[in-house]
């Protein structure tokens, strides 16, 4: 009997490996609200700039761990990559060579932010299809989004516009 219980436990544990990972990622993701809030409220700009890459890579890891399915993490990624780029790469230097390098880095960050945001918005089938349609159809689709979608829409538009610029 003891042997059967061990076999059942192992089978359940091994079969639920993916869901256990997902549970761990989703649980850790809950703490990202506090991490993001602390980052955004940091009064020391140099400290925030130094802390940003670590926070962004942690967020990237959680997003990958969720197989790009956790909308809350994706919106946070969109928001933080966009904010970090504008805060620390745009107009970061008077030196032209450094400025070009920073603008290139900003572009990479804006593109990642845009892609994270589009993954969230693409959960709406009409939006996905509207991306390939004329502007008027696209505009109608945007009007169908609700209040809960505002943050994803705003930060995606911010990142996309900044990337184009």
XYZ file of C-alpha atoms in Angstrom:
165
model
C 0.000 0.000 0.000
C 2.818 2.362 0.911
C 4.452 1.711 -2.455
C 1.212 2.528 -4.323
C 0.848 5.841 -2.459
C 4.402 6.808 -3.385
C 3.745 5.939 -7.041
C 0.541 8.009 -7.060
C 2.311 10.945 -5.408
C 5.174 10.816 -7.917
C 2.783 10.573 -10.856
C 0.769 13.563 -9.667
C 3.912 15.553 -8.908
C 5.540 14.808 -12.268
C 2.375 15.397 -14.274
C 1.749 18.704 -12.568
C 5.283 20.016 -13.127
C 4.197 22.630 -15.628
C 1.325 23.815 -13.491
C 3.619 23.969 -10.441
C 5.976 26.199 -12.411
C 3.067 28.345 -13.540
C 1.831 28.606 -9.947
C 5.288 29.710 -8.793
C 5.518 32.338 -11.548
C 1.999 33.643 -10.903
C 2.635 33.827 -7.151
C 5.924 35.681 -7.645
C 4.199 37.966 -10.148
C 1.944 39.235 -7.366
C 5.003 40.764 -5.686
C 5.908 42.618 -8.871
C 3.183 45.172 -8.094
C 5.203 46.180 -5.025
C 8.509 46.048 -6.926
C 7.109 48.311 -9.652
C 5.624 50.725 -7.104
C 8.931 50.945 -5.213
C 10.821 51.540 -8.460
C 8.440 54.270 -9.626
C 8.498 56.015 -6.245
C 12.290 55.999 -5.921
C 13.449 59.575 -5.300
C 17.118 58.948 -6.115
C 17.275 58.898 -9.935
C 20.778 57.380 -10.035
C 19.699 54.568 -7.749
C 16.583 53.946 -9.858
C 18.699 53.873 -13.021
C 21.085 51.338 -11.458
C 18.248 49.184 -10.092
C 16.248 49.230 -13.317
C 18.121 46.575 -15.325
C 17.833 44.004 -12.530
C 14.131 44.667 -12.127
C 13.581 44.522 -15.884
C 15.427 41.202 -16.213
C 13.447 39.747 -13.296
C 10.281 40.844 -15.060
C 11.520 39.332 -18.356
C 12.169 36.041 -16.573
C 8.699 35.981 -15.055
C 7.132 36.827 -18.412
C 9.038 33.975 -20.065
C 8.148 31.673 -17.177
C 4.487 32.412 -17.812
C 4.970 31.551 -21.514
C 3.977 35.148 -22.289
C 0.460 34.418 -20.976
C 0.294 36.606 -17.851
C -1.307 39.872 -18.996
C -0.478 41.657 -15.749
C 3.240 40.921 -16.179
C 3.140 41.858 -19.859
C 1.547 45.239 -19.074
C 4.157 45.855 -16.366
C 6.890 44.976 -18.865
C 5.408 47.320 -21.447
C 5.136 50.127 -18.907
C 8.557 49.718 -17.269
C 10.562 49.256 -20.465
C 8.915 52.348 -21.946
C 9.386 54.415 -18.802
C 12.996 53.317 -18.348
C 13.828 54.253 -21.944
C 12.334 57.724 -21.706
C 13.796 58.385 -18.251
C 17.355 57.178 -18.791
C 18.121 57.013 -22.529
C 16.312 59.945 -24.133
C 18.427 63.113 -23.950
C 20.811 61.297 -21.614
C 23.947 62.957 -22.905
C 25.186 66.078 -24.612
C 27.923 63.988 -26.267
C 26.688 63.099 -29.786
C 28.257 59.627 -29.884
C 26.838 58.689 -26.493
C 23.534 60.248 -27.458
C 23.284 58.054 -30.596
C 24.076 54.971 -28.513
C 21.441 55.920 -25.937
C 18.824 56.570 -28.618
C 19.557 53.161 -30.141
C 19.154 51.552 -26.719
C 15.927 53.490 -26.189
C 14.637 52.145 -29.495
C 15.365 48.555 -28.405
C 13.562 49.139 -25.096
C 10.576 50.774 -26.816
C 10.316 47.865 -29.235
C 10.304 45.332 -26.391
C 7.700 47.402 -24.547
C 5.549 47.587 -27.688
C 5.801 43.840 -28.243
C 4.801 43.073 -24.656
C 1.820 45.407 -24.972
C 0.759 43.948 -28.311
C 0.793 40.441 -26.796
C -1.799 41.626 -24.270
C -3.948 43.433 -26.823
C -3.703 40.532 -29.286
C -5.712 38.500 -26.791
C -8.636 40.341 -28.369
C -9.254 38.558 -31.688
C -10.884 41.619 -33.270
C -7.811 43.693 -32.418
C -5.485 41.058 -33.892
C -7.436 41.072 -37.128
C -7.754 44.876 -37.208
C -3.970 45.291 -37.270
C -4.089 44.135 -40.893
C -7.109 46.237 -41.885
C -7.563 49.889 -42.900
C -7.249 52.549 -40.217
C -11.020 53.112 -39.873
C -11.594 49.442 -39.008
C -8.684 49.568 -36.582
C -10.133 52.673 -34.926
C -13.536 50.989 -34.474
C -11.857 48.027 -32.826
C -10.049 50.299 -30.375
C -13.361 51.849 -29.356
C -14.615 48.395 -28.324
C -12.004 48.052 -25.584
C -13.174 48.643 -22.031
C -11.935 50.502 -18.986
C -9.832 47.521 -17.882
C -7.840 47.763 -21.114
C -6.816 51.418 -20.769
C -3.429 50.778 -19.148
C -2.402 48.237 -21.808
C -3.659 50.495 -24.604
C -1.916 53.588 -23.237
C 1.496 52.016 -22.607
C 1.446 50.103 -25.886
C 0.620 53.299 -27.793
C 3.307 55.176 -25.836
C 5.941 52.543 -26.626
C 4.884 52.186 -30.255
C 4.868 55.936 -30.844
C 8.222 56.359 -29.108
C 9.683 53.485 -31.124
C 8.546 55.105 -34.387
C 9.867 58.484 -33.277
